[in-house]
mmCIF file of C-alpha atoms and ligand atoms in Angstrom:
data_model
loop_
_atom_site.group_PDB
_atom_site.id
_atom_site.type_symbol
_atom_site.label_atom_id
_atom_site.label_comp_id
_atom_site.label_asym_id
_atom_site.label_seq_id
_atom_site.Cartn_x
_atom_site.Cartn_y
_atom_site.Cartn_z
ATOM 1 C CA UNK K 23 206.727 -31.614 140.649
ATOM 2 C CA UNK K 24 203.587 -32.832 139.729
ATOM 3 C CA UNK K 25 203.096 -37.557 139.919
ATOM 4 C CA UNK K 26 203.123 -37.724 136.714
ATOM 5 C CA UNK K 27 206.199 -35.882 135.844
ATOM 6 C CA UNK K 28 208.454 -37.848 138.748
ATOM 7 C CA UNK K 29 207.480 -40.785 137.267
ATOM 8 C CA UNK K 30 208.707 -39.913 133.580
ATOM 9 C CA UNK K 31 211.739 -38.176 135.211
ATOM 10 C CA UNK K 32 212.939 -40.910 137.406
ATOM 11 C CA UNK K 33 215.962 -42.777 135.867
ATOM 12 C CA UNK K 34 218.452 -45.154 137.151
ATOM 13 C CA UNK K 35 221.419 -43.406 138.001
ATOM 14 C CA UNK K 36 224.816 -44.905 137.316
ATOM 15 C CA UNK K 37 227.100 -41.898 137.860
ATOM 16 C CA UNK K 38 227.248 -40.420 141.530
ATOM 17 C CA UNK K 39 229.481 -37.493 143.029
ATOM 18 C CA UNK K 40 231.815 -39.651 145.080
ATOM 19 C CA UNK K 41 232.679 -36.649 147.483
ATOM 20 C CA UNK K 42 229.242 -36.007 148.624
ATOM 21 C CA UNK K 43 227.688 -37.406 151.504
ATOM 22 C CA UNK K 44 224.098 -37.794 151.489
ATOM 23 C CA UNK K 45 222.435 -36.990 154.521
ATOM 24 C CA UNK K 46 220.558 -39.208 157.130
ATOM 25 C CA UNK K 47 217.360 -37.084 156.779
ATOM 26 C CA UNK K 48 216.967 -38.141 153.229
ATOM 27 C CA UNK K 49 217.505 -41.736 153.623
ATOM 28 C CA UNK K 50 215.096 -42.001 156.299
ATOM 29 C CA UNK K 51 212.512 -40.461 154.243
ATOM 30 C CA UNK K 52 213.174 -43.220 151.470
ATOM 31 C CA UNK K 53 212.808 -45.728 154.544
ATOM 32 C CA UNK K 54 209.463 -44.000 155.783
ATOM 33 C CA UNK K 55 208.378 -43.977 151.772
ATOM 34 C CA UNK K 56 208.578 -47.929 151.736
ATOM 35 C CA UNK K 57 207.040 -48.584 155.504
ATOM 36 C CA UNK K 58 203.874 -46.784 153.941
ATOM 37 C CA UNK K 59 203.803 -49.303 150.670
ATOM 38 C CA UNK K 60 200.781 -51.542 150.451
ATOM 39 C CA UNK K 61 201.919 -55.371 151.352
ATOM 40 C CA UNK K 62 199.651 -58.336 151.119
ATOM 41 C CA UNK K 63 197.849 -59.226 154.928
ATOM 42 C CA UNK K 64 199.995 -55.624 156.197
ATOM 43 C CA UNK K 65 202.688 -58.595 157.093
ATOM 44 C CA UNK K 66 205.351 -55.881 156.279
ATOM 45 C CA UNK K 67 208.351 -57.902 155.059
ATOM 46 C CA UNK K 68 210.429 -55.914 153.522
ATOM 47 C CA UNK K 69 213.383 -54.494 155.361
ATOM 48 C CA UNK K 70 216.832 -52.558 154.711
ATOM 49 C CA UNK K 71 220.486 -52.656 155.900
ATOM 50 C CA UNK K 72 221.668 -49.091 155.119
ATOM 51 C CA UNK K 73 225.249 -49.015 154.811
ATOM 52 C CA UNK K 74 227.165 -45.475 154.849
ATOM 53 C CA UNK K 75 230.431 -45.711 153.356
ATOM 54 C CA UNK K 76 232.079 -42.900 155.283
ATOM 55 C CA UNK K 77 231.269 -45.040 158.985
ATOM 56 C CA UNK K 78 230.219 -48.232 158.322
ATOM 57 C CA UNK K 79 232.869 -51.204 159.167
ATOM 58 C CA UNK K 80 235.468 -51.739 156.084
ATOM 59 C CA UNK K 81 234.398 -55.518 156.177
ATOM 60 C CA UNK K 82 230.767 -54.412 155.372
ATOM 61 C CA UNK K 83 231.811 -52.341 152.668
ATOM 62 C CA UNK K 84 233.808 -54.722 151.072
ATOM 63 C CA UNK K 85 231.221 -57.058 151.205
ATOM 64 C CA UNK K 86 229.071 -55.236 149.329
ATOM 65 C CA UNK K 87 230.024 -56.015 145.601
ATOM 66 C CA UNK K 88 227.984 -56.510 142.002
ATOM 67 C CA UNK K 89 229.516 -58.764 139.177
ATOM 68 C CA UNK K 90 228.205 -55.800 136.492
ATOM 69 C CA UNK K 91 228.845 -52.246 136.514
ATOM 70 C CA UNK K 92 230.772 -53.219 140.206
ATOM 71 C CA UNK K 93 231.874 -49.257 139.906
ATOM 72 C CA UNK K 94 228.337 -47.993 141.077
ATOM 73 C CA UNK K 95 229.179 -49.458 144.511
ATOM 74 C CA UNK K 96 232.841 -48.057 144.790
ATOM 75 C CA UNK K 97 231.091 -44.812 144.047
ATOM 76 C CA UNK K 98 227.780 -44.385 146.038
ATOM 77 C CA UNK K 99 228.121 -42.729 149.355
ATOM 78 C CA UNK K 100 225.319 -45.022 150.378
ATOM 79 C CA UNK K 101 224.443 -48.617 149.720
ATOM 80 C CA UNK K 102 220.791 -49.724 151.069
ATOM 81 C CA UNK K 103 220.591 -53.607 151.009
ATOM 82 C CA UNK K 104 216.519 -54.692 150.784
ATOM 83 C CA UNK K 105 215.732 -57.996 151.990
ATOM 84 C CA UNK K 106 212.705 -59.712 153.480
ATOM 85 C CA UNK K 107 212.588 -61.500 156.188
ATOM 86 C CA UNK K 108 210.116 -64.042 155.931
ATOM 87 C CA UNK K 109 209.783 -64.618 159.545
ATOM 88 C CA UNK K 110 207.297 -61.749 159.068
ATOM 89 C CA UNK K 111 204.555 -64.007 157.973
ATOM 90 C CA UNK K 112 204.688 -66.260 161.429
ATOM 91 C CA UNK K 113 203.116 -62.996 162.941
ATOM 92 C CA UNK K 114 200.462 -62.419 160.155
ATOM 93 C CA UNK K 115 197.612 -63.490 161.961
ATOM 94 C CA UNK K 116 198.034 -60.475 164.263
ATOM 95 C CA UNK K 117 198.580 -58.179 161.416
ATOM 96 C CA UNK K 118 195.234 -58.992 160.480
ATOM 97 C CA UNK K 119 193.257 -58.569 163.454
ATOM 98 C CA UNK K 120 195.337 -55.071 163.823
ATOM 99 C CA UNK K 121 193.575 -53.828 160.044
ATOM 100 C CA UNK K 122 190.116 -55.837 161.317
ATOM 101 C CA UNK K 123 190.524 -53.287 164.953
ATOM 102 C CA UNK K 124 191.458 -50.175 162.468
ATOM 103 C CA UNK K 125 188.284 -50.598 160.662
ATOM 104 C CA UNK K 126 190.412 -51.382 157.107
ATOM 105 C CA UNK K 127 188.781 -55.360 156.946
ATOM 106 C CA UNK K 128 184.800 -56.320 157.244
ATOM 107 C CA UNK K 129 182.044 -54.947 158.590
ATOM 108 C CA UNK K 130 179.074 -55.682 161.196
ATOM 109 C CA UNK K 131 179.195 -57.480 164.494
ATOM 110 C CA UNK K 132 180.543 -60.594 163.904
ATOM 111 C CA UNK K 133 183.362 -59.734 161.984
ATOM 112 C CA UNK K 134 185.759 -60.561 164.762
ATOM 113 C CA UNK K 135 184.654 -63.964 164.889
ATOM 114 C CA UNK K 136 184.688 -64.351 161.495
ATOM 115 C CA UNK K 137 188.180 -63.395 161.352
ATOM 116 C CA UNK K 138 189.415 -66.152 163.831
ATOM 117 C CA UNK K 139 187.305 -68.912 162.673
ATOM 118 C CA UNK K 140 187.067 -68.439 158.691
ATOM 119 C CA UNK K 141 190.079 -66.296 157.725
ATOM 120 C CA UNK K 142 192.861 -66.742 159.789
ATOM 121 C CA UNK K 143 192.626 -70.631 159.609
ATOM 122 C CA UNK K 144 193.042 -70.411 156.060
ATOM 123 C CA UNK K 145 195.965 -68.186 155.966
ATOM 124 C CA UNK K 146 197.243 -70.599 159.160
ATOM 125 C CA UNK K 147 197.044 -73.529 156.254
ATOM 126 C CA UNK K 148 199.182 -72.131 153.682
ATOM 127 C CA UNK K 149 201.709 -69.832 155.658
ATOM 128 C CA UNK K 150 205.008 -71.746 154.641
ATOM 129 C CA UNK K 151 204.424 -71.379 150.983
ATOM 130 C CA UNK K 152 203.532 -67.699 151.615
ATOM 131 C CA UNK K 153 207.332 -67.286 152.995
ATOM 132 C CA UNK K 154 208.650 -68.479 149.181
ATOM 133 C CA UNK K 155 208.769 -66.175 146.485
ATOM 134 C CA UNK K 156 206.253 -64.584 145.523
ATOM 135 C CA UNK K 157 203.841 -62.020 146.530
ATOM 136 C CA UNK K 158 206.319 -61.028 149.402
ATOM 137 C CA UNK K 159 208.797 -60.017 146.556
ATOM 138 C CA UNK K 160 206.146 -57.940 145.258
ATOM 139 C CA UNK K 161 205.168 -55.943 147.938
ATOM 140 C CA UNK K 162 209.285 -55.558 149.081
ATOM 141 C CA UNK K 163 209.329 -54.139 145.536
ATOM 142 C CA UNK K 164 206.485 -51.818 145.851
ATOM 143 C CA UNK K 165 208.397 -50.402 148.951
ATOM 144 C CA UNK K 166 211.561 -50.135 147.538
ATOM 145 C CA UNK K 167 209.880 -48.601 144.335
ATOM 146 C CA UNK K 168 208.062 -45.694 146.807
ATOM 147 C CA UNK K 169 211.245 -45.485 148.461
ATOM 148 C CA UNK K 170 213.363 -44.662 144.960
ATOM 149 C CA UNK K 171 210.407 -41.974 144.286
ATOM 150 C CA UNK K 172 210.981 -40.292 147.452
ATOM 151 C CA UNK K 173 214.852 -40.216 146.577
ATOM 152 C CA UNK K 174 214.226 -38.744 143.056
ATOM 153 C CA UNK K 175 212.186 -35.930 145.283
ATOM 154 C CA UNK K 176 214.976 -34.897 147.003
ATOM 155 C CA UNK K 177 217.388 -34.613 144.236
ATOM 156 C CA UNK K 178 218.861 -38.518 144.729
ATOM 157 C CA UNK K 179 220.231 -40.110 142.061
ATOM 158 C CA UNK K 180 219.495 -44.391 142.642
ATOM 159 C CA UNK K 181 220.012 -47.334 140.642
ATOM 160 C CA UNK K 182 219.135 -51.108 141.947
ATOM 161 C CA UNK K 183 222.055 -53.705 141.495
ATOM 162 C CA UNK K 184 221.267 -57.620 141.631
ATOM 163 C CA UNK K 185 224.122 -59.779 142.292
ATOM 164 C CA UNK K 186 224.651 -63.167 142.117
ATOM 165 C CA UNK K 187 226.357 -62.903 145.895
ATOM 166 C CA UNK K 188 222.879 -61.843 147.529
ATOM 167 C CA UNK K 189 223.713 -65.066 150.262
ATOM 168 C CA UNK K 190 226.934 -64.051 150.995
ATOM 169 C CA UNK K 191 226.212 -60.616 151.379
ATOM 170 C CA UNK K 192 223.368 -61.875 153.782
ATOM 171 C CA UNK K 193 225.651 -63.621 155.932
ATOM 172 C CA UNK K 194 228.121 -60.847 155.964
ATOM 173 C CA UNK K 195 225.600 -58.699 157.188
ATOM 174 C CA UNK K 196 224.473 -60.983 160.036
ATOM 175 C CA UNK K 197 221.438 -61.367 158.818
ATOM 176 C CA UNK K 198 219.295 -64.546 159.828
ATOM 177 C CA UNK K 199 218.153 -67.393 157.664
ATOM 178 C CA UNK K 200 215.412 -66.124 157.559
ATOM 179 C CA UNK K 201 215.883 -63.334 155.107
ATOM 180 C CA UNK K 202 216.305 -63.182 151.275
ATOM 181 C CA UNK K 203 218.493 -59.993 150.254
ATOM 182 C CA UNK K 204 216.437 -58.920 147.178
ATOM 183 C CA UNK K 205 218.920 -56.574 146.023
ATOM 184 C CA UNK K 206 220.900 -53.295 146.465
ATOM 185 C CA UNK K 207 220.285 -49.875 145.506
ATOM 186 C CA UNK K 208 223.235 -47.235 144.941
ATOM 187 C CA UNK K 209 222.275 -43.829 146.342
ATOM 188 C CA UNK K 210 224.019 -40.775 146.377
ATOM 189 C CA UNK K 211 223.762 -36.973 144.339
ATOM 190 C CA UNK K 212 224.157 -37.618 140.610
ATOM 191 C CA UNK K 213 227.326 -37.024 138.910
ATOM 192 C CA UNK K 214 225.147 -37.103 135.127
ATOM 193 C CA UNK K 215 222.569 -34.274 134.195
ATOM 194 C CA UNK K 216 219.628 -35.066 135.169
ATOM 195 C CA UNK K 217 217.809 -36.108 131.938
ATOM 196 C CA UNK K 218 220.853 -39.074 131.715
ATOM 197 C CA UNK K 219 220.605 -39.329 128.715
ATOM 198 C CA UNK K 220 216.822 -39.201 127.953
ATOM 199 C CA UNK K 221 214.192 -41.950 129.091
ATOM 200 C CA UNK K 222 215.182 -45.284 128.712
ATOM 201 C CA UNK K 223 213.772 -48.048 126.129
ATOM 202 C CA UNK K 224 210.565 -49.811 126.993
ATOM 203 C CA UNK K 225 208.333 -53.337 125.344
ATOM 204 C CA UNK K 226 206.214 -52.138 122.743
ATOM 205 C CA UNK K 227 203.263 -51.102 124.596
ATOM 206 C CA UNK K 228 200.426 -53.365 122.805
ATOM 207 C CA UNK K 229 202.955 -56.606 123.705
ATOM 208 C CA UNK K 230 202.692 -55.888 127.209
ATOM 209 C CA UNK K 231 199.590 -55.369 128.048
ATOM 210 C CA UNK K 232 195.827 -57.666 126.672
ATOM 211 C CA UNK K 233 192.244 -56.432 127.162
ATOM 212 C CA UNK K 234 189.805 -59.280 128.521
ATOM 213 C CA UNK K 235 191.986 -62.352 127.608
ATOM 214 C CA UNK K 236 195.294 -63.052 126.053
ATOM 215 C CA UNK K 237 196.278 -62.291 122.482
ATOM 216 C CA UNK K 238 194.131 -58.693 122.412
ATOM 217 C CA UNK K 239 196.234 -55.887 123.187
ATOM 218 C CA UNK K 240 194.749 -53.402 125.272
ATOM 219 C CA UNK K 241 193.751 -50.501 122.751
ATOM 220 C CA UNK K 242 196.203 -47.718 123.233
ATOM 221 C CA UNK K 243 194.750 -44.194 122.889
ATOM 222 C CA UNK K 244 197.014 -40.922 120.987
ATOM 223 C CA UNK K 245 194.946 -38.807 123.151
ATOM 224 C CA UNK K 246 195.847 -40.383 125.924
ATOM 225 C CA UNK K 247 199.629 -40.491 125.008
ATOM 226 C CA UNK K 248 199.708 -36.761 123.941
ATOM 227 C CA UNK K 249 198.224 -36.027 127.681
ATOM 228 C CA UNK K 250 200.964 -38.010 128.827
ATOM 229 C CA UNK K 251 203.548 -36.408 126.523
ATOM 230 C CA UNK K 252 202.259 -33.063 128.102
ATOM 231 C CA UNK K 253 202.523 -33.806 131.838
ATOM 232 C CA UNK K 254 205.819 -34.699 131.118
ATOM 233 C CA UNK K 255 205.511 -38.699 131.960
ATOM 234 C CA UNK K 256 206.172 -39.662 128.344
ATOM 235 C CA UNK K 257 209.766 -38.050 127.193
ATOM 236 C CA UNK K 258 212.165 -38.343 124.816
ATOM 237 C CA UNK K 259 213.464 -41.925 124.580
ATOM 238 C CA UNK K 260 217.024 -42.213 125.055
ATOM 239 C CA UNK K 261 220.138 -41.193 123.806
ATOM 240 C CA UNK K 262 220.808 -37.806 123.059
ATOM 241 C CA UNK K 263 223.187 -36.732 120.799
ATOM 242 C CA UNK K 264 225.255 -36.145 123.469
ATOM 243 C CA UNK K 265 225.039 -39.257 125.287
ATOM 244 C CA UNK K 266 228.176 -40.901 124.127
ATOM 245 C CA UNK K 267 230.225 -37.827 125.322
ATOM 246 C CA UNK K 268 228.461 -37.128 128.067
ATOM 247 C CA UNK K 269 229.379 -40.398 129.146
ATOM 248 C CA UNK K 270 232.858 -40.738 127.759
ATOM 249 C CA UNK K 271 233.160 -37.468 130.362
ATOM 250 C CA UNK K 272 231.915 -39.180 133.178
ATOM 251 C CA UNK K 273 234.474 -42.100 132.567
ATOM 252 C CA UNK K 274 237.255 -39.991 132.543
ATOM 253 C CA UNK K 275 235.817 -37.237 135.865
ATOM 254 C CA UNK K 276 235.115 -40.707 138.222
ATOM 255 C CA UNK K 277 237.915 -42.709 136.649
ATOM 256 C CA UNK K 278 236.588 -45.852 136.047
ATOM 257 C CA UNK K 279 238.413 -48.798 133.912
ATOM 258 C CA UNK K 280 237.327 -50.335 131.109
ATOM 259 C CA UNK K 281 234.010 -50.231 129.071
ATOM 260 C CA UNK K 282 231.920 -50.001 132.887
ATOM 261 C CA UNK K 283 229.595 -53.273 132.434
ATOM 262 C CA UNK K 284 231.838 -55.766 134.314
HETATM 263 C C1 FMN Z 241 215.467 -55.517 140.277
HETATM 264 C C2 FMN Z 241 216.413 -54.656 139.468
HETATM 265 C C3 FMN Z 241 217.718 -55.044 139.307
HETATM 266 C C4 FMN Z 241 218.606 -54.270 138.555
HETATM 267 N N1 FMN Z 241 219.920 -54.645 138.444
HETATM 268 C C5 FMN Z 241 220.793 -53.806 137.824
HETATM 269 C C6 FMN Z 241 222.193 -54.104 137.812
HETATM 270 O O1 FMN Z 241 222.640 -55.133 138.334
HETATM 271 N N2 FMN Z 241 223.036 -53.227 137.218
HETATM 272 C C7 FMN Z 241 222.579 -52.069 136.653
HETATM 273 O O2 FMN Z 241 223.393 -51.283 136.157
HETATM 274 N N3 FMN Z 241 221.245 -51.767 136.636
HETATM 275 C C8 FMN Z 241 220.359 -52.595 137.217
HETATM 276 N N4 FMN Z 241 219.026 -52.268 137.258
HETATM 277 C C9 FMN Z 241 218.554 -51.034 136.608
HETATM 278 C C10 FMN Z 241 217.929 -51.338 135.254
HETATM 279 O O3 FMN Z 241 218.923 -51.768 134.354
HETATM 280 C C11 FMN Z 241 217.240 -50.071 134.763
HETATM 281 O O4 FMN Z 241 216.063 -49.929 135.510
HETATM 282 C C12 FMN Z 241 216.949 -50.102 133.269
HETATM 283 O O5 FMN Z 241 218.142 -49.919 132.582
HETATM 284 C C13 FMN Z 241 215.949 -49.032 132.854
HETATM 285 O O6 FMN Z 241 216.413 -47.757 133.166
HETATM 286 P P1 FMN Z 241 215.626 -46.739 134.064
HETATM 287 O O7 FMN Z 241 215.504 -47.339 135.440
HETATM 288 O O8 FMN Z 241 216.447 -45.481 134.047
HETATM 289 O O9 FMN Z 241 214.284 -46.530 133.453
HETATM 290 C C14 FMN Z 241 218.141 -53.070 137.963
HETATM 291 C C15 FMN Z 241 216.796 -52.674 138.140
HETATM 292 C C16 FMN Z 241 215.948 -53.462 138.895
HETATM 293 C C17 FMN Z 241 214.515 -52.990 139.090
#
C-alpha cells in the first residue's frame, strides 16, 4: 500500500479480537518504527513499557485502566505505555557531538570547536526547561505516530487512550521520576471491518491552516483534493449506513455494558 493510502486508511481502532495474541515480531517493529522518528538534538526521549496481557504480572494489568471507553483495555491483547523520560536531555550534549561525528551537523574544520564552545553552552543554559513540556512531547508523538503506521502495515488495529491516572500508572510501573507517561495505545487484530466506519471528522480545512500570517487561510486547491481523493488519502467521511449496526454487533460479539464511553 502506497503512503498516501495508509495514511487515509489508518483509523483508531476501538474493537479488538480478544482471543488473538499479537505477536512479538510485530510489536517490535512498531518499537523500531518510533526509534527511527526525528527528535529535537537526537536526545531520543521517548520510551515504551509494553505490557502483554497473556504474561505480564496481574498487578500490571490491573493497573492499566482509562476513565472513557475503559473496555479497549480489558480487550487489547497488548497495552504499550509511551512515556519520556526526561533524564534523556542530561545526556544531550553527547547526542550532539554523535550527529556533528556522523556528518548530520556543520561543516569545515572547525566545526568541532564550534560545537563545544558556541552550541553546546547554549543548550547547557536552558536544559531544565527543555525537560518540561514541550518539544519532547512532540517528538515522543512523532514516534508513537510512526510506530501506529507500522501497526496499520501489519494488519494492527490501535487506538491511543489518555487517562487522568498517567502518575499512578507511572509508579505502578516502576518507573522513575523522571518520566511523564504520555499515554497508552490499545493494540491487538481488529474485531471492526476495516473501513470502521469510514474516515473520521476533521476542522474545516481553511480554519486550520493560514498562508504568511494569521487570519489568511492557506488557499486549498480541488485539484489537489481530487489527487488526494484518488490515492485514496481523502475517503469517505464517517458513518456508513451501517455504522450503527455494525456497532450495535460489536457490543453484543465482545459484550461490553452500557453505551461504551465510560
Ligand atoms: C493523544 C491522544 C489521546 C486519545 N485519547 C483517546 C481516549 O482516551 N479514548 C478514545 O477512545 N480515543 C482516544 N484517542 C483517539 C481519538 O479519539 C481519535 O484519534 C479520533 O476519534 C479520530 O479518529 P481516528 O484516529 O480514527 O482518525 C486519542 C488520540 C490521541 C492522539
Amino acid at each position: 500500500m502506497e503512503l498516501r493510502e495508509v495514511i487515509g486508511r489508518r483509523r483508531s481502532i476501538r474493537f479488538l479480537l480478544p482471543y488473538k495474541p499479537v505477536e512479538p515480531e510485530k510489536i517490535q517493529r512498531m518499537l523500531e518504527a518510533a526509534r527511527l522518528a526525528s527528535h529535537w538534538g537526537n536526545v531520543g526521549s521517548l520510551r515504551a513499557v509494553v505490557v502483554f496481557r497473556d504474561s505480564a504480572p496481574k498487578d500490571v494489568v490491573d493497573s492499566l485502566v482509562a476513565p472513557i471507553a475503559g473496555f479497549q483495555i480489558r480487550l487489547a491483547p497488548v497495552v504499550i505505555v509511551w512515556y519520556i523520560d526526561t533524564a534523556a536531555v542530561d545526556d544531550q550534549s553527547n547526542r550532539l557531538r554523535e550527529l556533528l561525528a556522523a556528518g548530520a551537523l556543520g561543516f569545515g574544520d572547525g566545526k568541532k570547536e564550534a560545537l563545544e564552545t558556541q552550541l553546546i553552552p547554549i543548550f547547557d543554559s536552558i536544559r531544565e526547561g527543555l525537560k518540561q513540556p514541550g518539544l519532547g512531547e512532540v517528538d515522543c508523538g512523532q514516534g508513537i505516530a510512526q510506530a501506529t503506521l507500522m501497526a496499520f502495515e501489519q494488519g494492527l488495529g490501535t487506538c491511543c487512550l489518555g487517562s487522568p491516572n498517567l502518575d499512578q500508572i507511572r509508579s505502578n510501573l516502576g518507573l522513575p521520576d523522571t518520566c511523564r507517561v504520555l499515554l497508552l495505545q490499545t493494540v491487538g487484530y481488529p474485531a471492526e471491518s476495516p473501513d470502521a466506519g469510514g474516515q473520521r471528522p476533521r476542522q474545516p480545512f481553511e480554519k486550520l491552516f493560514h498562508l504568511n500570517r494569521y487570519g489568511k487561510p492557506f488557499p486549498r486547491s480541488e485539484k489537489v483534493v481530487d489527487e488526494l481523493k484518488d490515492d485514496g488519502m481523502i475517503q469517505s467521511p464517517a458513518p456508513q449506513p451501517w455504522r450503527e449496526e455494525e456497532l450495535n454487533y460489536l457490543k453484543h460479539a465482545l459484550g461490553i455494558k452500557g453505551h461504551g464511553l465510560i
